[in-house]
Short mmCIF file of C-alpha atoms in Angstrom, two decimals:
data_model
loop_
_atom_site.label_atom_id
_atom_site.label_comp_id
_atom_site.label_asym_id
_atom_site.label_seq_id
_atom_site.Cartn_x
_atom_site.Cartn_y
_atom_site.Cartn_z
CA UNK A 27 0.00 0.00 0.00
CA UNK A 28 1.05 3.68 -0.91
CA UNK A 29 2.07 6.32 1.90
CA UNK A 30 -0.44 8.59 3.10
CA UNK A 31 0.18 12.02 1.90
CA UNK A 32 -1.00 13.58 5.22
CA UNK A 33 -0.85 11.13 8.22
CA UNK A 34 -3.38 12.35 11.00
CA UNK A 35 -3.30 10.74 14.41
CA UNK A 36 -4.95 10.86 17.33
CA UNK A 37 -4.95 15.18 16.84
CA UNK A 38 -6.70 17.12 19.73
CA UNK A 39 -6.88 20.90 19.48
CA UNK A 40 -8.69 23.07 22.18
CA UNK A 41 -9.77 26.53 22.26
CA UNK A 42 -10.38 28.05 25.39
CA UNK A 43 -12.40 25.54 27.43
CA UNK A 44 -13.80 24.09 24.07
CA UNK A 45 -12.56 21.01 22.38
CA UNK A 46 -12.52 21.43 18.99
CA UNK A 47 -10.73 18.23 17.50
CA UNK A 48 -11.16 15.21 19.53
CA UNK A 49 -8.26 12.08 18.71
CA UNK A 50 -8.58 12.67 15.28
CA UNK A 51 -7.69 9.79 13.10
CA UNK A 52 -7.70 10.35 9.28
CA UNK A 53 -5.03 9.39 6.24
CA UNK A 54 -5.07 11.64 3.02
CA UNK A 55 -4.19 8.85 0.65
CA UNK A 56 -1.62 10.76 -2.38
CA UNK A 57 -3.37 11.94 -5.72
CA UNK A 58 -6.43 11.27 -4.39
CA UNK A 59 -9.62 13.94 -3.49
CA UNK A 60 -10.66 13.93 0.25
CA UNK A 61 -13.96 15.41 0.96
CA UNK A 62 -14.40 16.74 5.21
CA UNK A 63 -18.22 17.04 5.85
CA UNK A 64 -20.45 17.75 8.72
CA UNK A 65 -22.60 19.87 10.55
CA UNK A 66 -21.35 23.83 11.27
CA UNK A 67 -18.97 23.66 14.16
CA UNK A 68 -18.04 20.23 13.55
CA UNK A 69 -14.24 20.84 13.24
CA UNK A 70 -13.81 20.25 9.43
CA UNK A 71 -12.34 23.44 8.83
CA UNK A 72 -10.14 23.59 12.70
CA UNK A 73 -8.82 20.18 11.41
CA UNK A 74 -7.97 21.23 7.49
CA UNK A 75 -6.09 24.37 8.92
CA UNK A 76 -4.23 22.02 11.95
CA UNK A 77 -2.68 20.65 8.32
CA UNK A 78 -0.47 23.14 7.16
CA UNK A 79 -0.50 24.84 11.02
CA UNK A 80 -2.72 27.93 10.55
CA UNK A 81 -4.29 26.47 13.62
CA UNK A 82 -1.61 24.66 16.13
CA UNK A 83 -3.04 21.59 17.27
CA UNK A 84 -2.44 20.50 20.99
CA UNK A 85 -1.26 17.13 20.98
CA UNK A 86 -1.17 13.99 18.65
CA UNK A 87 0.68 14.16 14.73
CA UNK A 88 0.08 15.28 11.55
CA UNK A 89 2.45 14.04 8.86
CA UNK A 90 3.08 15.61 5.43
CA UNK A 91 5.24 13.06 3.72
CA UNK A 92 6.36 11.76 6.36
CA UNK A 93 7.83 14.58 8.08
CA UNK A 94 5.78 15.94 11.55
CA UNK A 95 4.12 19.05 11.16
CA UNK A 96 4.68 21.67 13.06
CA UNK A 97 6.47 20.63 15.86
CA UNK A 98 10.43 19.64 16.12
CA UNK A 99 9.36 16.95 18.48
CA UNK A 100 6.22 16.42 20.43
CA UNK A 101 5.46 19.53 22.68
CA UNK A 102 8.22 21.30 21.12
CA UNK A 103 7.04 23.94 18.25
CA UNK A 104 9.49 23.96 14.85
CA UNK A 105 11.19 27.34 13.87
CA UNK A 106 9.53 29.49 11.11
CA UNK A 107 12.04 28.53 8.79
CA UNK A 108 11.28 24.90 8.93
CA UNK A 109 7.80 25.86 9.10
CA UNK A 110 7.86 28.05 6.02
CA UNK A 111 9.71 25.29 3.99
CA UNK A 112 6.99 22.65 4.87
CA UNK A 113 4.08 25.07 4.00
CA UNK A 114 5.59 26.31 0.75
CA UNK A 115 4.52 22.81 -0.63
CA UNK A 116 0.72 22.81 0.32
CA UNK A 117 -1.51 25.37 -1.27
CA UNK A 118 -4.68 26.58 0.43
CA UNK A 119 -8.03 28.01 -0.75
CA UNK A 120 -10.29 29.92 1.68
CA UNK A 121 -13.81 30.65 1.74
CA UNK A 122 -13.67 34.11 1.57
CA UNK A 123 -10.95 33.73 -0.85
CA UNK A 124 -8.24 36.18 0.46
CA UNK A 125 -7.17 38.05 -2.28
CA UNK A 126 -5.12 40.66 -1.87
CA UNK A 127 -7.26 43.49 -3.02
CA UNK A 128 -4.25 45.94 -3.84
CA UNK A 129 -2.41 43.70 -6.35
CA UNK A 130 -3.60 42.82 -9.75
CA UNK A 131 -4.76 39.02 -10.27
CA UNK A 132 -1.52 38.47 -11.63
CA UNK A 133 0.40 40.41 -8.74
CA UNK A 134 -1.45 38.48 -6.55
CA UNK A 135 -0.58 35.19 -8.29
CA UNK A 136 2.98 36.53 -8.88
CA UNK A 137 3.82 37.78 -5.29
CA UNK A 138 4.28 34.21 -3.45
CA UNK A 139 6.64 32.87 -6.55
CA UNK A 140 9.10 35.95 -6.18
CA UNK A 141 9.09 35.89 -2.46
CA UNK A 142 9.22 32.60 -1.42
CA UNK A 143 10.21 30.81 -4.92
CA UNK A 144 12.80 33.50 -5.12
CA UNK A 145 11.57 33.64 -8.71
CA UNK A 146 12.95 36.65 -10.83
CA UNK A 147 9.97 39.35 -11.86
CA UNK A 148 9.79 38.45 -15.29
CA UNK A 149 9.83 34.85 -14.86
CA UNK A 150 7.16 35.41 -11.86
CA UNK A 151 4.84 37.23 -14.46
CA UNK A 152 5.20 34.43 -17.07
CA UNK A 153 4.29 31.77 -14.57
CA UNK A 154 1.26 33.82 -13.34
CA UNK A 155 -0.14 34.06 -16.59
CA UNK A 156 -0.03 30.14 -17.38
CA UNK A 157 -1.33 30.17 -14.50
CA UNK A 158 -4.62 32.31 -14.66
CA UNK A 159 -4.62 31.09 -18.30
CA UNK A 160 -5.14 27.40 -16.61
CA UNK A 161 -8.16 28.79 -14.07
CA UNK A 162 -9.38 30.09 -17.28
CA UNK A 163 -8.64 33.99 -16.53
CA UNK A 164 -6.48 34.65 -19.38
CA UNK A 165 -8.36 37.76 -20.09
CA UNK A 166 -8.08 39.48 -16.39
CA UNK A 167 -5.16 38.85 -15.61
CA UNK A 168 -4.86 43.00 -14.85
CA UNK A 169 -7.67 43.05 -13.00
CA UNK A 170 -7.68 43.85 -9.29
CA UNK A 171 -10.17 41.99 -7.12
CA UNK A 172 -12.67 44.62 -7.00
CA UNK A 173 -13.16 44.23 -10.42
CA UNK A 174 -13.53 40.32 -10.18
CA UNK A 175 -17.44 38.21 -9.30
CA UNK A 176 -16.52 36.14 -6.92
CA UNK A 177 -16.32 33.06 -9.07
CA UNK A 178 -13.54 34.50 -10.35
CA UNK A 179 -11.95 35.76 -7.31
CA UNK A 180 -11.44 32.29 -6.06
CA UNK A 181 -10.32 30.77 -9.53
CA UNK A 182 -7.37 34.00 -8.79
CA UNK A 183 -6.84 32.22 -5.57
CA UNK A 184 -6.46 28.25 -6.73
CA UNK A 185 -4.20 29.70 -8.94
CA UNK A 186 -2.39 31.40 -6.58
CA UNK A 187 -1.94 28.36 -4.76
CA UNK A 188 -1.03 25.84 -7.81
CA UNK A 189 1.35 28.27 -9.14
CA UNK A 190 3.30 27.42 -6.85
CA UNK A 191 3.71 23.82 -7.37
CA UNK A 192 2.62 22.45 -4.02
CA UNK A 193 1.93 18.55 -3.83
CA UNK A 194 -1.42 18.97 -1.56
CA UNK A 195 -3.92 21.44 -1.79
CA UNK A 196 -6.43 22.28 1.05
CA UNK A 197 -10.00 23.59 0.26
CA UNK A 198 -11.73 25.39 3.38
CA UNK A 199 -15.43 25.75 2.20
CA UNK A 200 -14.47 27.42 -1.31
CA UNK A 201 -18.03 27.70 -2.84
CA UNK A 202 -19.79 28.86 0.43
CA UNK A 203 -19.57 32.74 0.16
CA UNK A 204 -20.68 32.53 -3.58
CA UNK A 205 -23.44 33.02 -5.19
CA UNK A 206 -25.32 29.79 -6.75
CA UNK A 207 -24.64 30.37 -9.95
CA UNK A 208 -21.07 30.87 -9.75
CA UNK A 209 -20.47 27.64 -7.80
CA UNK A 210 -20.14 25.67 -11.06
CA UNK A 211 -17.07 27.55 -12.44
CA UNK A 212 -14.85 26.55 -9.62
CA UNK A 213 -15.98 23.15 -8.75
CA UNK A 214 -14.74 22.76 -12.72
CA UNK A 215 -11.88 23.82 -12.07
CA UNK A 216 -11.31 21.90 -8.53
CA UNK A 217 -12.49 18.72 -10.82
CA UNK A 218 -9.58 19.72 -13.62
CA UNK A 219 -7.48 19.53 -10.91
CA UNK A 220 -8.37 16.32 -9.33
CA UNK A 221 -8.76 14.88 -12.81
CA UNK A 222 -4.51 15.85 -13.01
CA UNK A 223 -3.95 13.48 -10.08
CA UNK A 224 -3.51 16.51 -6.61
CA UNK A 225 -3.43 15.37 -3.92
CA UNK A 226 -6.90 17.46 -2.69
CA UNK A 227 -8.42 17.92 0.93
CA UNK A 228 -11.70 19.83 0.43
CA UNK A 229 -14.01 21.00 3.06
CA UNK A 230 -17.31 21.46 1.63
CA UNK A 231 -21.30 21.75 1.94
CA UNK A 232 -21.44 20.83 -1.81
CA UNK A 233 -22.69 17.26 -1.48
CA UNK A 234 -22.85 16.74 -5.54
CA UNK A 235 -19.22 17.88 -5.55
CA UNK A 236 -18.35 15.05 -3.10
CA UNK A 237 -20.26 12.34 -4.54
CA UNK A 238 -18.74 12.46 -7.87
CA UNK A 239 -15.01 14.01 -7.52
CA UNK A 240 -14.22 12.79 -4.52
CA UNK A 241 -12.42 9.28 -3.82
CA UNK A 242 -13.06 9.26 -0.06
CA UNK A 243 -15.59 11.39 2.41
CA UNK A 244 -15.16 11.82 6.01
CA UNK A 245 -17.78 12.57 8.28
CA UNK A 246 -16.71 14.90 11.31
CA UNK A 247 -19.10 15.79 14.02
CA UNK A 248 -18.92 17.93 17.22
CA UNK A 249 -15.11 17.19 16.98
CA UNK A 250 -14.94 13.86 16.41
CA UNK A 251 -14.34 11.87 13.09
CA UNK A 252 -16.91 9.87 12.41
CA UNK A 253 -16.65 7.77 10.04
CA UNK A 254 -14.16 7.95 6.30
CA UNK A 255 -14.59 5.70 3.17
CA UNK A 256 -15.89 5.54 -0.44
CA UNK A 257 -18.32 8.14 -1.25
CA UNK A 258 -21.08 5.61 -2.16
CA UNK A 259 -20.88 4.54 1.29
CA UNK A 260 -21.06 7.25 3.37
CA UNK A 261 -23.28 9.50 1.22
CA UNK A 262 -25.54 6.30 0.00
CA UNK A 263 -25.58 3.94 2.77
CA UNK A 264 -24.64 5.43 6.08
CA UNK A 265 -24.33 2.90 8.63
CA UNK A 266 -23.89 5.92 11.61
CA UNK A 267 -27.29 7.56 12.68
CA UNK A 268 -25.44 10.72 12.93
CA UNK A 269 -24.73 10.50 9.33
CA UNK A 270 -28.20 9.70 8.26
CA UNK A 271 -29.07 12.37 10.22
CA UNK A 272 -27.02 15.59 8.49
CA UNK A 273 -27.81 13.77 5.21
CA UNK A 274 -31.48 13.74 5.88
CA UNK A 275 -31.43 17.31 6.73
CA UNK A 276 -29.42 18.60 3.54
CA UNK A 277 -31.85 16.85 1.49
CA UNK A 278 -35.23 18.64 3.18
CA UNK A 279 -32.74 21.91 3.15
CA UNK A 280 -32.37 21.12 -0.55
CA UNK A 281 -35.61 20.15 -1.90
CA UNK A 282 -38.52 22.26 -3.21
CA UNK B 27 -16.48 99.99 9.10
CA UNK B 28 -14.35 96.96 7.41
CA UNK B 29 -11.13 97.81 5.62
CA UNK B 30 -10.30 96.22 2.46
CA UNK B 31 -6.56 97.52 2.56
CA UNK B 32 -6.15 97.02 6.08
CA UNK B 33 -7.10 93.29 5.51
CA UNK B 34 -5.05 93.08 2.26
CA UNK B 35 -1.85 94.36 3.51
CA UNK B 36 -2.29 92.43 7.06
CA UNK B 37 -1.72 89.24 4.66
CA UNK B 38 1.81 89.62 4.08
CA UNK B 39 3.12 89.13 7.31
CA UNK B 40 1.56 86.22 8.20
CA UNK B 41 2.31 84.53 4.83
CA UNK B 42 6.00 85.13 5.90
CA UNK B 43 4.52 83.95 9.46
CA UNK B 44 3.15 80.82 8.02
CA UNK B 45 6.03 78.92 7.39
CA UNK B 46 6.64 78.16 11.26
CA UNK B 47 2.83 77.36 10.88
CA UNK B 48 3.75 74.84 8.44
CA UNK B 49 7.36 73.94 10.19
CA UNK B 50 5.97 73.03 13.17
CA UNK B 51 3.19 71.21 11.65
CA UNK B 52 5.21 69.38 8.57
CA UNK B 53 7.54 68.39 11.23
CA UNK B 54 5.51 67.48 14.27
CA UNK B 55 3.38 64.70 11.82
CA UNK B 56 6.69 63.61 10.31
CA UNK B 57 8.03 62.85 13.83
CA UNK B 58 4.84 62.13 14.96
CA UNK B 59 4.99 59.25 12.61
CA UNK B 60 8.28 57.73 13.13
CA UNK B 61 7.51 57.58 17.15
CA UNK B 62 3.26 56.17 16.41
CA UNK B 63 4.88 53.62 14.39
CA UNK B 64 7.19 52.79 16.86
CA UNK B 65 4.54 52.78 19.36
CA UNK B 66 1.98 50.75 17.12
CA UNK B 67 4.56 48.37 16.68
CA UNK B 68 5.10 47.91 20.82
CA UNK B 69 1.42 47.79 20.76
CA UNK B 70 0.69 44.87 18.65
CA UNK B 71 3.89 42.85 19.71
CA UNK B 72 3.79 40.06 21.94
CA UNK B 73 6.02 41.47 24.69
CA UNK B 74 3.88 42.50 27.76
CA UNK B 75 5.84 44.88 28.92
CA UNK B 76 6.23 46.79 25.57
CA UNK B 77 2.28 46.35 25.09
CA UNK B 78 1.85 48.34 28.50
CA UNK B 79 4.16 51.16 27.86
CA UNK B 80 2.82 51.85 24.41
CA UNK B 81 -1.12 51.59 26.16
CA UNK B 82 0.39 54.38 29.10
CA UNK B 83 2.11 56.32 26.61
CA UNK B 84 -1.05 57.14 24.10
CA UNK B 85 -3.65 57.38 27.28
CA UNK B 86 -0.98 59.99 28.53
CA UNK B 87 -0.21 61.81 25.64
CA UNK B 88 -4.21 61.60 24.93
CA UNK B 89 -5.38 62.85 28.06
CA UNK B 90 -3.09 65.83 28.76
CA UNK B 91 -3.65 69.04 26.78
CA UNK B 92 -1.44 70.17 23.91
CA UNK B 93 -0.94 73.41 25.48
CA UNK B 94 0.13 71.92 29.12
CA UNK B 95 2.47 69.52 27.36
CA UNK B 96 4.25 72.23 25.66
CA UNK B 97 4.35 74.33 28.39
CA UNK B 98 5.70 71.45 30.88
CA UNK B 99 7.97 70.41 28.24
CA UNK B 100 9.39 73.95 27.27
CA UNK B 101 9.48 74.97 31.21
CA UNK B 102 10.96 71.01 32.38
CA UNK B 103 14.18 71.38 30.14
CA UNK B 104 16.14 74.09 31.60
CA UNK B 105 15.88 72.19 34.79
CA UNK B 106 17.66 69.10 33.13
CA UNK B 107 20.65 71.80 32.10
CA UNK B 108 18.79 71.54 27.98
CA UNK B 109 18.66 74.90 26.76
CA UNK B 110 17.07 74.79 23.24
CA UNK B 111 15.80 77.00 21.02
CA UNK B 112 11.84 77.22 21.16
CA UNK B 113 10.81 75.88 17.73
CA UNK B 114 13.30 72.77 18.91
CA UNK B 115 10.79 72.49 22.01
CA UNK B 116 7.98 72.84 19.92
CA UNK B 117 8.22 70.01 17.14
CA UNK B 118 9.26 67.75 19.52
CA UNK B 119 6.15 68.21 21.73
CA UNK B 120 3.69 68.75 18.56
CA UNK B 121 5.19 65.54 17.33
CA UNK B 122 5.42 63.70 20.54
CA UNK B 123 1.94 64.68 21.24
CA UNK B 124 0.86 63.32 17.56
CA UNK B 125 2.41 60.12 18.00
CA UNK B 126 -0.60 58.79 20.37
CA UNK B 127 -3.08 59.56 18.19
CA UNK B 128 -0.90 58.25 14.97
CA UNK B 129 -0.35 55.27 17.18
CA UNK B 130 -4.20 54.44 16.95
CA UNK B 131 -4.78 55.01 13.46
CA UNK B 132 -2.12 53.04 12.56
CA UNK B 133 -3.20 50.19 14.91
CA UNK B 134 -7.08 50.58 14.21
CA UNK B 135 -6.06 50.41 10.19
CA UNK B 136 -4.35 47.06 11.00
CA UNK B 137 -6.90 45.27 13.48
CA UNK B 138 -9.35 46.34 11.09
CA UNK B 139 -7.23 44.34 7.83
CA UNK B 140 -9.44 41.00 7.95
CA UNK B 141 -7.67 37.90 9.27
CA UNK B 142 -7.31 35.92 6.21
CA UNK B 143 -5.24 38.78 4.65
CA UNK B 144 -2.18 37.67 6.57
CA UNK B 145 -3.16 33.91 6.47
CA UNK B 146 -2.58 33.71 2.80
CA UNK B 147 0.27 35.13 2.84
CA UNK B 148 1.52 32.66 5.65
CA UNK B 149 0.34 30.19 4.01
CA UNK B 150 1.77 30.44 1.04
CA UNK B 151 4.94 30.34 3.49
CA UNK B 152 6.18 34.59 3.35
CA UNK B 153 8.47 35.59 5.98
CA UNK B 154 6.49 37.96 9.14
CA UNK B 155 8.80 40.48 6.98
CA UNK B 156 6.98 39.90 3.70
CA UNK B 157 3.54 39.31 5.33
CA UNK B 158 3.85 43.20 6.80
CA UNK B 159 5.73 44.61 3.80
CA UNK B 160 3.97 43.15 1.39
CA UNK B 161 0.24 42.77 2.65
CA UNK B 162 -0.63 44.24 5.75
CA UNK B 163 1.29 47.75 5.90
CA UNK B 164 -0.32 48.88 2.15
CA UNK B 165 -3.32 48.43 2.73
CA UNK B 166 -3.00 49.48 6.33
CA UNK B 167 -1.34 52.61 5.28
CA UNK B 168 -4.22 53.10 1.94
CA UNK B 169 -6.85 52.98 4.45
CA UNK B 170 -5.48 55.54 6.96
CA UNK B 171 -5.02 58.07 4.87
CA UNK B 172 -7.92 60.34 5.55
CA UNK B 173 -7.33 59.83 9.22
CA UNK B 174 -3.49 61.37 8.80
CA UNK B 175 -4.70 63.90 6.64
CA UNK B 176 -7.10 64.97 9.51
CA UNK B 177 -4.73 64.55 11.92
CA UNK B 178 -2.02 66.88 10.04
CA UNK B 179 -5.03 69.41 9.49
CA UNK B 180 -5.59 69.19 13.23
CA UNK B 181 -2.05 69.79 13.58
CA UNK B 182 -1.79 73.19 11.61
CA UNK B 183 -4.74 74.08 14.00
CA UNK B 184 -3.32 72.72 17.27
CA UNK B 185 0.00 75.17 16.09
CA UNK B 186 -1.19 78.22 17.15
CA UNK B 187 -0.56 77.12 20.49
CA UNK B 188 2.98 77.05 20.50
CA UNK B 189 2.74 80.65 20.33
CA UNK B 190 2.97 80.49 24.38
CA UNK B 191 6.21 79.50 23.88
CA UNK B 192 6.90 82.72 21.61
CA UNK B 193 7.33 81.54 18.46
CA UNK B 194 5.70 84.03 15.53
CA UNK B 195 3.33 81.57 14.04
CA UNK B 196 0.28 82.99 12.29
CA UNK B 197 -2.00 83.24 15.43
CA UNK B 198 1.01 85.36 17.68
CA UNK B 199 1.49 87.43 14.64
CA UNK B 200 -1.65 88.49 13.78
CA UNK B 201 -2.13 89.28 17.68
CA UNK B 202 0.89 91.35 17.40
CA UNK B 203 -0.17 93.07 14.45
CA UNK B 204 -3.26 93.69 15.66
CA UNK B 205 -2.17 95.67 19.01
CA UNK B 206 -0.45 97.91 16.73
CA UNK B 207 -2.75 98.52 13.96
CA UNK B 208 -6.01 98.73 16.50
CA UNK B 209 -8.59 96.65 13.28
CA UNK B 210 -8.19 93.08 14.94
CA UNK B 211 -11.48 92.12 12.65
CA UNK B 212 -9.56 92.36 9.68
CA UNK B 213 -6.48 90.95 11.08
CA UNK B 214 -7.89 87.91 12.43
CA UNK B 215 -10.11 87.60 9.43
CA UNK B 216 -6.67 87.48 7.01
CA UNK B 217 -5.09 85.17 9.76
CA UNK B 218 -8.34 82.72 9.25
CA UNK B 219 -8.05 82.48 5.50
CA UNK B 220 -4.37 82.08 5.57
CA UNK B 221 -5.01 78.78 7.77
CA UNK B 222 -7.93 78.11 5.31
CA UNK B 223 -6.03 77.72 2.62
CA UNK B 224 -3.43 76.19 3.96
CA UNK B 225 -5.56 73.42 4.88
CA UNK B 226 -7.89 73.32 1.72
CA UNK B 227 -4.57 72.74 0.01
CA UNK B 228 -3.77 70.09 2.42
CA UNK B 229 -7.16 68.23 2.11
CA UNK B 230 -6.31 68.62 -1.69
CA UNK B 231 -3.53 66.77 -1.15
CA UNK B 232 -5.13 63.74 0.95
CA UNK B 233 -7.92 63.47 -2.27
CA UNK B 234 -4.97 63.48 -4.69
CA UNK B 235 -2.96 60.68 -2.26
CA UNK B 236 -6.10 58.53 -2.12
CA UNK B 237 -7.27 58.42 -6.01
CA UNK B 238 -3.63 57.31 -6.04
CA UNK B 239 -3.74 54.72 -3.90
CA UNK B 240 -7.20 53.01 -3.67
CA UNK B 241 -8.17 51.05 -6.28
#
């Protein structure tokens, strides 16, 4: 059997008095699309953002490749250099996509591959246009945000992120703050992506998206990880009750 | 009855009196600047003790009157064997004085930056460096800038009251000039649109600044 491309075990995090991640178990298998679901408040996006250390976790491991994150040893946090080196290879995507609103698409794609590739202007520009070319923004790359929807916003931010070549990409919720009809656009491009073999965790409320893109779905609820397998069988036949549950309430949410 | 020449020929002096107006002004926002920064930085870091003497030095600096600074400031250095010259005194108090409120803008600006501005950036791994240089402090600065513009209009205001310490700013020299010419009215009236359009050329300046700078 392959390595897991993100090892998680056993990964608590509190904050304040509440505990948000309770011995969380989970393996991100390589090339592969991971799907985190649950109710609001479940921990799916505390535990994607424990993955590249946005959010320090208290005790267990995470491993990217291998290789602990975040921490020299257990209980003892790793220096920013080391930290910097292990997050320069996993790109992330936020809900409210995080664009820089003073630089250009293109700036914004650019900045990350001159200062932490080290990449030369000219060669940063070049990149950044393949880039947006590959979201399918050929046409804006000038733009700033401002002058974006926010479909296209957050195809400016996956390319921010896949410009620079990382070998996992994390998804925190990135259809939630648009508007229906600009959902489609990016899940096409998240599917393009997945279809080229990255390694993808998503966190998402888009149950389509995880039925058909996604090669494993894990179920998190009030902290805890629930249950993780095949699509089909958490999202068809649910064996938990707390499972059956959410699903039974996205489909009365969804239906007319 | 009003006198158009008396008015007319009361503006050349304080023109000529204007430019300690603007010196003291100019340079108490400059310095005022340097030391907020510094302040806004001790402010936001994660040393304690730095944290508390930034928070004493704005409420301090806040809650004392301009004119009681600069006169305990101007009056206090002798005593410490300092003797320097009066617009020295001045700047340093206009300035010091500025700094607490340039402190705030600065630091509202940045709390009010949303998180994930700085969480791209970190994750994308940029150094704390690039993550300030390169995200936080341009936008930061492109959203304070009607706040420093009001503060360095509030400054060419607050100037007149170095004029306890006897410098010949506009507000002491129209005074003067109008003990010996007995028509304050006009006087005053040629000292208020002298600082009127000084500081309609001032806002001028924050519109230009900002068309330059939003986006």
């Amino acid at each position: 059997m392959q390595a897991s491309a993100v090892e998680i075990q056993k990964v608590n995090k509190h904050f304040g008095p509440f505990h948000a991640l309770k011995d969380v178990d989970l393996s991100i298998p390589p090339g592969r699309v991971t799907c985190l679901i649950g109710p609001s408040g479940s921990g799916k996006s505390t535990l994607l953002r424990c993955i590249n250390f946005l959010e320090p976790y208290d005790s267990g491991e995470i491993r990217i490749d291998g290789r602990l994150m975040g921490y020299d040893a257990p209980g003892r946090k790793m220096g920013g250099r080391a930290l910097r080196e292990m997050r320069r290879s996993i790109g992330m995507v936020f809900q409210q996509f995080n664009l820089w609103p003073h630089m250009t698409a293109r700036e914004n794609v650019a900045e990350g591959l001159i200062r932490v590739r080290g990449m030369s202007r000219a060669d940063a520009a070049t990149r950044a246009a393949a880039a947006l070319a590959k979201v399918g923004l050929a046409d804006k790359m000038d733009n700033h945000p401002s002058r974006l929807s926010g479909g296209q916003q957050q195809r400016v931010a996956i390319a921010r992120a896949i410009a620079m070549e990382p070998r996992l990409m994390l998804f925190d919720e990135p259809t939630s703050a648009l508007d229906p009809e600009l959902v489609g656009e990016v899940l096409s491009v998240m599917k393009t992506l997945a279809s080229e073999g990255m390694t993808m965790v998503v966190v998402t409320h888009e149950m389509g998206f995880a039925a058909h893109v996604a090669d494993r779905v894990a179920f998190m609820e009030r902290g805890e990880l629930v249950a993780a397998d095949t699509p089909a069988a958490i999202l068809h036949q649910p064996q938990d009750p707390r499972i059956q549950s959410f699903l039974r309430t996205y489909h009365e949410r969804n239906s007319f | 009855m009003f006198s158009i020449p008396v008015f007319l020929e009361s503006l050349v002096p304080l023109f000529w009196a204007a430019r300690y107006t603007l010196l003291i002004s100019v340079g108490g926002i400059a310095l005022g600047l340097v030391i907020g920064t510094l302040i806004c930085a001790a402010r936001l870091s994660s040393s304690r003790a730095l944290r508390n003497f930034g928070a004493v030095w704005v409420s301090f600096l806040r809650g004392v009157p301009l004119l009681v600074q600069l006169l305990v400031f101007y009056y206090s250095l002798p005593l410490i064997g300092l003797d320097v010259p009066a617009m020295f005194a001045a700047v340093v108090t206009v300035g010091i004085c500025a700094s607490a409120y340039i402190s705030e803008i600065w630091r509202g600006a940045i709390n009010a930056l949303p998180r994930g501005q700085a969480e791209a950036a970190i994750a994308i791994g940029m150094t704390p460096r690039d993550v300030w240089g390169r995200v936080i402090l341009p936008q930061a600065v492109t959203m304070s800038l009607p706040a420093l513009i009001n503060e360095l209009i509030l400054l060419v205001k607050a100037s007149s009251l170095v004029s306890v310490v006897g410098i010949l700013e506009i507000t002491r020299a129209s005074q003067a000039q109008a003990a010996t010419t007995f028509r304050p009215l006009e006087v005053y009236l040629a000292a208020a649109c002298i600082y009127l359009l000084i500081n309609l050329c001032l806002a001028a300046l924050g519109r230009w600044l900002e068309h330059r700078t939003t986006v």
